[in-house]
PDB file of C-alpha atoms in Angstrom:
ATOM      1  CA  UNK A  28     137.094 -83.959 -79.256  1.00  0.00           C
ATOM      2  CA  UNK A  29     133.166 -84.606 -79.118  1.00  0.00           C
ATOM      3  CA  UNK A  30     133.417 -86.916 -82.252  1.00  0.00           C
ATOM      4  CA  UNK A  31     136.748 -88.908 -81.103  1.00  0.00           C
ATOM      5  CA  UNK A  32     134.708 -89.429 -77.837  1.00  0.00           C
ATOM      6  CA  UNK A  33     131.433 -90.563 -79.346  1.00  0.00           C
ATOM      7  CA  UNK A  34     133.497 -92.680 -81.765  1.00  0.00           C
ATOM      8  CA  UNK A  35     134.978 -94.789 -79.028  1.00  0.00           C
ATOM      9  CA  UNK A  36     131.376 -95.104 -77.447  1.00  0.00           C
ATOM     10  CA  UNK A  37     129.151 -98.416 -77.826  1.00  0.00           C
ATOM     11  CA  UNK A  38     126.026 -98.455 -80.830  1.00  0.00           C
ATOM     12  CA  UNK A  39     122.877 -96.885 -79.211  1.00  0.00           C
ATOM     13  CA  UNK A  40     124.732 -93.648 -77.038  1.00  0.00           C
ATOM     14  CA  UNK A  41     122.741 -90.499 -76.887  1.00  0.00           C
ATOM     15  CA  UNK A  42     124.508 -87.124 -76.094  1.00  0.00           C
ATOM     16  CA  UNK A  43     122.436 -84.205 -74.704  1.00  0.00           C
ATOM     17  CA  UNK A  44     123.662 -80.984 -75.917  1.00  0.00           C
ATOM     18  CA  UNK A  45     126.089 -81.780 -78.276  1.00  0.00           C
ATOM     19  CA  UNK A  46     127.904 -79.528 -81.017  1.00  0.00           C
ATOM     20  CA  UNK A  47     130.556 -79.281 -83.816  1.00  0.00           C
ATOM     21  CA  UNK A  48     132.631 -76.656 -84.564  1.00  0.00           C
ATOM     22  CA  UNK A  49     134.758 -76.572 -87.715  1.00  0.00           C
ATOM     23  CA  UNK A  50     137.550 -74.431 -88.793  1.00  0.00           C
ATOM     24  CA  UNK A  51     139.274 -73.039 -91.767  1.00  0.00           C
ATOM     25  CA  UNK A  52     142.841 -73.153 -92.771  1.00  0.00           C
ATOM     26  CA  UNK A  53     143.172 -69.641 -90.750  1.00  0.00           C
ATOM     27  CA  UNK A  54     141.612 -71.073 -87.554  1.00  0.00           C
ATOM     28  CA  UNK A  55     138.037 -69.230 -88.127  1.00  0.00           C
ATOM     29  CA  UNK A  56     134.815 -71.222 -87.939  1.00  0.00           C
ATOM     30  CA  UNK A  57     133.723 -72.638 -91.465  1.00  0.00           C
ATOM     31  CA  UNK A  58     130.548 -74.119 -89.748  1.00  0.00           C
ATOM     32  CA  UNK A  59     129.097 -75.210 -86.748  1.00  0.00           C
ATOM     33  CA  UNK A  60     126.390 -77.525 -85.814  1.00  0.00           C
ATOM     34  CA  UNK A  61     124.169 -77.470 -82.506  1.00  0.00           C
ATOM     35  CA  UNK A  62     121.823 -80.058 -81.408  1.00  0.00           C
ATOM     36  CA  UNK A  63     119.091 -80.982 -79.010  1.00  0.00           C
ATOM     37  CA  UNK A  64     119.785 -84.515 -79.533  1.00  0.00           C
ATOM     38  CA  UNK A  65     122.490 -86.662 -80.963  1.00  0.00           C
ATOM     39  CA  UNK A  66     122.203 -90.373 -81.392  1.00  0.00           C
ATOM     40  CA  UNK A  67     125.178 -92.406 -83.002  1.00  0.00           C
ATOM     41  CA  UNK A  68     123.953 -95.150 -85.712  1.00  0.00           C
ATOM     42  CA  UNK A  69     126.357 -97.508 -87.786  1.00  0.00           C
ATOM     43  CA  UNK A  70     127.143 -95.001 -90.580  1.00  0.00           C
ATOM     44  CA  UNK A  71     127.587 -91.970 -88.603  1.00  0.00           C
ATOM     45  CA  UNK A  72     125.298 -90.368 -86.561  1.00  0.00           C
ATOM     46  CA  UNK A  73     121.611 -88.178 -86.341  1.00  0.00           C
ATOM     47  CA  UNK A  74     120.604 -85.449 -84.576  1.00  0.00           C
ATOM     48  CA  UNK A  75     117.422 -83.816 -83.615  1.00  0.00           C
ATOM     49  CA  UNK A  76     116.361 -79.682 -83.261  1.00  0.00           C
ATOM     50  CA  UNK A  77     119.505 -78.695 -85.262  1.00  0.00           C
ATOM     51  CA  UNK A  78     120.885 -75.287 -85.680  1.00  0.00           C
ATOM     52  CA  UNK A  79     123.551 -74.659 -88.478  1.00  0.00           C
ATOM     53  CA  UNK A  80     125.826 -71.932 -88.827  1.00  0.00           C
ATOM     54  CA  UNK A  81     127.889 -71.460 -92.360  1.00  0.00           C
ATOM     55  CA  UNK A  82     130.544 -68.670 -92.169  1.00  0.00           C
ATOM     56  CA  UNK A  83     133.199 -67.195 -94.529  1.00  0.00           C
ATOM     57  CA  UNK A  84     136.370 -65.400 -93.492  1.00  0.00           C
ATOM     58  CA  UNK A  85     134.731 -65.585 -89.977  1.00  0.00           C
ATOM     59  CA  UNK A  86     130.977 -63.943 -91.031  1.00  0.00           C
ATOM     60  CA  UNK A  87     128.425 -66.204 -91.020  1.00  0.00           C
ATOM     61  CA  UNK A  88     126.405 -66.338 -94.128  1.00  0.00           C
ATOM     62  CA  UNK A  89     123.656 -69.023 -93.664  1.00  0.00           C
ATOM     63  CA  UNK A  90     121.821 -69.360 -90.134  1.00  0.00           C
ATOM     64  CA  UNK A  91     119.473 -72.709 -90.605  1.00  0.00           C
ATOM     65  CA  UNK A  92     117.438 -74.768 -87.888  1.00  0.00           C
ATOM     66  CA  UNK A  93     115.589 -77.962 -88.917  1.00  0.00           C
ATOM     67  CA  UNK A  94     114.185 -81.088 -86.950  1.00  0.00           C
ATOM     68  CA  UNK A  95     116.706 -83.212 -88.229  1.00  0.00           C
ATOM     69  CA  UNK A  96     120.374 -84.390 -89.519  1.00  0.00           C
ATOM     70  CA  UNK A  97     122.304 -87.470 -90.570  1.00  0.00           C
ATOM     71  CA  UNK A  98     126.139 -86.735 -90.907  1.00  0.00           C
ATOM     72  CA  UNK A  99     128.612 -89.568 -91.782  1.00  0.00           C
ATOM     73  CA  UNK A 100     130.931 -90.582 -89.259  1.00  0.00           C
ATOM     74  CA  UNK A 101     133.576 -87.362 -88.903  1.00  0.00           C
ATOM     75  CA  UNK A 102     130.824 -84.956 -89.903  1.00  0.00           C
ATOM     76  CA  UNK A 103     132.373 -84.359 -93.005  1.00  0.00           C
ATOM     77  CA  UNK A 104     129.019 -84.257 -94.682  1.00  0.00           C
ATOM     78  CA  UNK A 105     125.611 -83.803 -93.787  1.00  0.00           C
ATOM     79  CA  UNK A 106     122.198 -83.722 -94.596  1.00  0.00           C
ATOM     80  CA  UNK A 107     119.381 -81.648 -92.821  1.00  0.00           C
ATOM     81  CA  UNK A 108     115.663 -82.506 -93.779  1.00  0.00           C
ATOM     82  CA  UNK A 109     112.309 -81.720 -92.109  1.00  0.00           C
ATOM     83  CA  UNK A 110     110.777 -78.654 -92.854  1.00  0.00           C
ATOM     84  CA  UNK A 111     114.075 -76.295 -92.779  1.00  0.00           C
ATOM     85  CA  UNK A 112     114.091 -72.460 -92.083  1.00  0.00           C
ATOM     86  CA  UNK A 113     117.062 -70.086 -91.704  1.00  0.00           C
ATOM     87  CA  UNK A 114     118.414 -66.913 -93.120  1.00  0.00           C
ATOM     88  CA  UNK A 115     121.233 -65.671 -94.959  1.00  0.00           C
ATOM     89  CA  UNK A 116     122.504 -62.028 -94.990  1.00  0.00           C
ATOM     90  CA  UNK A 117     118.922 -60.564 -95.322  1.00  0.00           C
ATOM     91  CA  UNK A 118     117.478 -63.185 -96.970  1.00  0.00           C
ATOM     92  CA  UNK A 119     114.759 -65.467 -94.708  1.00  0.00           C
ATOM     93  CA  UNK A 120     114.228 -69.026 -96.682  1.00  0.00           C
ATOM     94  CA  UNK A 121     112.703 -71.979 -95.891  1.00  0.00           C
ATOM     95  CA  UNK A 122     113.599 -74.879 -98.204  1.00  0.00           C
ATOM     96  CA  UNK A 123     112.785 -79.167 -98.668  1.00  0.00           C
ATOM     97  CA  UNK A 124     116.375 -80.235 -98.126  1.00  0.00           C
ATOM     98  CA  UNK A 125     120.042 -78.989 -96.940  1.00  0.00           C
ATOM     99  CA  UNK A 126     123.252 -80.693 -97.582  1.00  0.00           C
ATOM    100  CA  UNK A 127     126.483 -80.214 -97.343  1.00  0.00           C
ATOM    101  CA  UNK A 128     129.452 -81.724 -98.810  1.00  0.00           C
ATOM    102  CA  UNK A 129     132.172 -79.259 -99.231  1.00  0.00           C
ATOM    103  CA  UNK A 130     129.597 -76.971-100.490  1.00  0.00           C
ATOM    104  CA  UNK A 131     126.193 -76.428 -99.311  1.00  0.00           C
ATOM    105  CA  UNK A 132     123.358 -77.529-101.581  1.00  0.00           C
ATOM    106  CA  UNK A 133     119.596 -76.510-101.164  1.00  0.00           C
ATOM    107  CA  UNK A 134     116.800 -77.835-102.793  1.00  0.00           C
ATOM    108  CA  UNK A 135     113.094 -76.629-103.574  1.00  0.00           C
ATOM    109  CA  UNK A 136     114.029 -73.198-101.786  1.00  0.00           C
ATOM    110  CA  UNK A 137     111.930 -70.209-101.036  1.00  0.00           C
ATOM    111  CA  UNK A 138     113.431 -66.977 -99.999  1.00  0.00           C
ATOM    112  CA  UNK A 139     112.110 -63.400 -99.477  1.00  0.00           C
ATOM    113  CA  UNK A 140     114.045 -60.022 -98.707  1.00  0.00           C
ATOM    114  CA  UNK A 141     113.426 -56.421 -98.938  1.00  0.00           C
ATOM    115  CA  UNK A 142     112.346 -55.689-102.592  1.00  0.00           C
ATOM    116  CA  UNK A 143     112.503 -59.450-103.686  1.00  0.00           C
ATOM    117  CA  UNK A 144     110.817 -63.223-103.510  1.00  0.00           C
ATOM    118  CA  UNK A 145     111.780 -65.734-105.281  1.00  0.00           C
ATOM    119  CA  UNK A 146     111.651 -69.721-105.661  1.00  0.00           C
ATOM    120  CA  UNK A 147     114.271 -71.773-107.073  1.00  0.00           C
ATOM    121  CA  UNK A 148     114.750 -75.697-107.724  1.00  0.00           C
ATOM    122  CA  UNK A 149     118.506 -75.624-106.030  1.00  0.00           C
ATOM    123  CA  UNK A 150     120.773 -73.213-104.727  1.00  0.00           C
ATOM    124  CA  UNK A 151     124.501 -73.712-104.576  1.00  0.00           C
ATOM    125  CA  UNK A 152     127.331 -71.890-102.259  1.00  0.00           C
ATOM    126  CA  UNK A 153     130.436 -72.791-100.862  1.00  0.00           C
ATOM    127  CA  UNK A 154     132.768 -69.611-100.434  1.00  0.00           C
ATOM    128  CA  UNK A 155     132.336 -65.575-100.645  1.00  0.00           C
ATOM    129  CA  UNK A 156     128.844 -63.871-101.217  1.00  0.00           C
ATOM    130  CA  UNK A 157     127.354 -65.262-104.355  1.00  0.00           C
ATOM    131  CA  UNK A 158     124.934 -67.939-104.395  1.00  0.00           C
ATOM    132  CA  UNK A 159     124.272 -70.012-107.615  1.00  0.00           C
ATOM    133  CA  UNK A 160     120.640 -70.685-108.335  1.00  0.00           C
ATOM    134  CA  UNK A 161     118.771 -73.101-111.049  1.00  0.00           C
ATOM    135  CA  UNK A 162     115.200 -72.869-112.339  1.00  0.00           C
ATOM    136  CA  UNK A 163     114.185 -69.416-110.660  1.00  0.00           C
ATOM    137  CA  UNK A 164     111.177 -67.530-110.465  1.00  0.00           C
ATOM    138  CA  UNK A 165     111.168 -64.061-109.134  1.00  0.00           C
ATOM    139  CA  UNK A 166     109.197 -61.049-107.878  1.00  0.00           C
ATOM    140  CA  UNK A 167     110.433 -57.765-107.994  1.00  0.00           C
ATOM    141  CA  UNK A 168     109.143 -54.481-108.118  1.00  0.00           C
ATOM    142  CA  UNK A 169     105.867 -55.474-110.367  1.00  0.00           C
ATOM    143  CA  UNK A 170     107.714 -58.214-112.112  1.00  0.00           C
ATOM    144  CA  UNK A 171     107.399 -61.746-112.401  1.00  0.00           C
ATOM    145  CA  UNK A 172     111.044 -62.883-113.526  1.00  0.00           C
ATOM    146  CA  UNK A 173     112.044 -66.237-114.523  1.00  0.00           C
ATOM    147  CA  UNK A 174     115.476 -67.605-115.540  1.00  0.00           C
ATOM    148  CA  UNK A 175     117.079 -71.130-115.943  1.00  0.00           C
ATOM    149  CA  UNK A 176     120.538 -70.074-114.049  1.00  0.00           C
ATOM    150  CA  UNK A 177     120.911 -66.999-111.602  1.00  0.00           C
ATOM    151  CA  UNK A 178     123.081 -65.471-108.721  1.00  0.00           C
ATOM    152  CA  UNK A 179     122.858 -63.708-105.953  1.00  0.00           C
ATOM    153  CA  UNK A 180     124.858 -61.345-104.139  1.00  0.00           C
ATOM    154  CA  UNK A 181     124.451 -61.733-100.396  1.00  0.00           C
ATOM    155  CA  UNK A 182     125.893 -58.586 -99.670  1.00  0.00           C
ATOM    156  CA  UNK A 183     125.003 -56.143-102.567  1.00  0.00           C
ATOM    157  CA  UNK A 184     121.553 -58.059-103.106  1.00  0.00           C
ATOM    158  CA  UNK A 185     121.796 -58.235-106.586  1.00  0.00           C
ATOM    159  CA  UNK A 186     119.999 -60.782-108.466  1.00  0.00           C
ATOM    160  CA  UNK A 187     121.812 -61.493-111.857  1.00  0.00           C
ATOM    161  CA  UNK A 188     121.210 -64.104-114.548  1.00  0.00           C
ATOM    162  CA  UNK A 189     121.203 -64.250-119.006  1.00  0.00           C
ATOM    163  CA  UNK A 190     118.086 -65.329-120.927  1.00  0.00           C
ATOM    164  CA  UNK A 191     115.295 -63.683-118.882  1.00  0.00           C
ATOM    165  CA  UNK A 192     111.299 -63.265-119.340  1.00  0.00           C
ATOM    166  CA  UNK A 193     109.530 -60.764-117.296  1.00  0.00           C
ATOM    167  CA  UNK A 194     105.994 -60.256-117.311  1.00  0.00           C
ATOM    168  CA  UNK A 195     104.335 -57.141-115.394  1.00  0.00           C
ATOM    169  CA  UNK A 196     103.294 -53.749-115.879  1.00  0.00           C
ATOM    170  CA  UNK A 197     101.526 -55.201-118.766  1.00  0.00           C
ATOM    171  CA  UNK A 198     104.039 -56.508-120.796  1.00  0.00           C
ATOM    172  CA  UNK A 199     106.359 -59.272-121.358  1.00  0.00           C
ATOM    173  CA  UNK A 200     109.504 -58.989-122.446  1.00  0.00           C
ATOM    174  CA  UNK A 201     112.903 -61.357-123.014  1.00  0.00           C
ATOM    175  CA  UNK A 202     116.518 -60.285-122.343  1.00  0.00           C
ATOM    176  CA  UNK A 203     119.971 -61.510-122.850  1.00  0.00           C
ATOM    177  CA  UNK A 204     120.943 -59.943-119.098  1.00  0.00           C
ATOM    178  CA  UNK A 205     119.149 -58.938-116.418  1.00  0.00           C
ATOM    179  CA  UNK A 206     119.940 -57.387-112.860  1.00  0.00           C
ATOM    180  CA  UNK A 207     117.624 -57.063-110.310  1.00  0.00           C
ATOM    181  CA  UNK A 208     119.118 -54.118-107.737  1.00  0.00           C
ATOM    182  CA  UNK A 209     116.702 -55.033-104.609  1.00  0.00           C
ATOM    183  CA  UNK A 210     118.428 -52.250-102.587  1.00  0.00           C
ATOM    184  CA  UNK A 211     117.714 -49.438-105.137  1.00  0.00           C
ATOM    185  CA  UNK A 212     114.245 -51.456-106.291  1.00  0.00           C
ATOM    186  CA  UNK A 213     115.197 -51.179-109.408  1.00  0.00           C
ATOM    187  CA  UNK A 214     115.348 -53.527-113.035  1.00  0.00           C
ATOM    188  CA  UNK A 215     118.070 -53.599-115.766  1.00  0.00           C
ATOM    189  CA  UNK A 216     117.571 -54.904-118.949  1.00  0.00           C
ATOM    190  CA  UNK A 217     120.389 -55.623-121.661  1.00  0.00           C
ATOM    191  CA  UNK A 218     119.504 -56.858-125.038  1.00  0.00           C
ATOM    192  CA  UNK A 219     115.861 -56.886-124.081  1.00  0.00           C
ATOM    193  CA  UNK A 220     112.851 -56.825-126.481  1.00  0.00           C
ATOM    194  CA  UNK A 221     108.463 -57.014-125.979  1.00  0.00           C
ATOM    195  CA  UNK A 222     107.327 -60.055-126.800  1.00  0.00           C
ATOM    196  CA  UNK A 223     104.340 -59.497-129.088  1.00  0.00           C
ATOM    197  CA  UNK A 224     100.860 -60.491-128.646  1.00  0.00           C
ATOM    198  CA  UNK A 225      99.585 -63.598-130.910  1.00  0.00           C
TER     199      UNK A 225
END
């Protein structure tokens, strides 16, 4: 109803207050946008002091605020920009940009939870628990991890990925898998071997 009225408005209306709700096939929230500020432009609209809320099968999985958003004109898709915070199931991550088209798409993202930080170029979810991650650097219980492709389990916290290199402890060593259990602090290795000193 908020968009059909907008829609009908004149070029330069401001709303105060404003928000978005939408739903799934089952009639539970998929996401939800609030606003301090919404101004309608000829593509679609922007909003200022944005709050975000992602949800699946009614939990919400990604809480996000940021300064600013430009959504097309139905709100179908939108991107938030301007030094963006949030959390998501235990995670609390900051990151350059947030979009969302169908899926939600993060780039240069920073994120921090109980027995883990890590930095990746993009982050990926659109359904269920997992989040898919690209170019990732990690630190876990006295390891610096890095792998090209990753996920993470928002609800068991478990960061998995193939083709790893740790360094810590005094060593470095390679695997084929790796899982990093944040929960029980712990590492495992499959296919793993010590990379040996020049």
């Amino acid at each position: 109803m908020l968009l059909a009225a907008f829609l009908a408005l004149g070029q330069e209306v401001e709303i105060q207050a404003p928000w978005l709700t939408v739903y799934d096939a089952a009639g539970r929230p998929r996401w939800e946008v609030t606003l301090a500020r919404l101004t309608k432009t000829d593509t679609g609209w922007e909003g200022e002091d944005v709050e975000v809320r992602l949800y699946w099968e009614g939990e919400c999985k990604f809480l996000l605020f940021a300064p600013r958003i430009q959504a097309d004109r139905l709100g179908r898709t939108w991107t938030l920009s301007g030094g963006i915070t949030g959390e998501a199931t235990g995670l609390a991550l900051s990151c350059e940009s947030a979009t969302w088209e169908g899926s939600l798409k993060l780039t240069g993202l920073s994120a921090q939870g109980e027995g883990l930080r890590l930095v990746a170029d993009s982050a990926f979810w659109s359904e269920g628990n997992t989040i898919s991650l690209a170019g990732v650097r990690a630190q876990t219980a006295g390891w610096e991890v890095e792998l090209q492709e990753a996920d993470y389990d928002l609800d068991t916290g478990v960061l998995a990925g193939q083709l790893a290199r740790l360094m810590g402890h005094g060593f470095e060593i390679e695997a084929e898998e790796i899982r990093i259990l944040t929960q029980e602090d712990r590492v495992q290795l499959k296919g793993a071997h010590v990379v040996p000193y020049p």
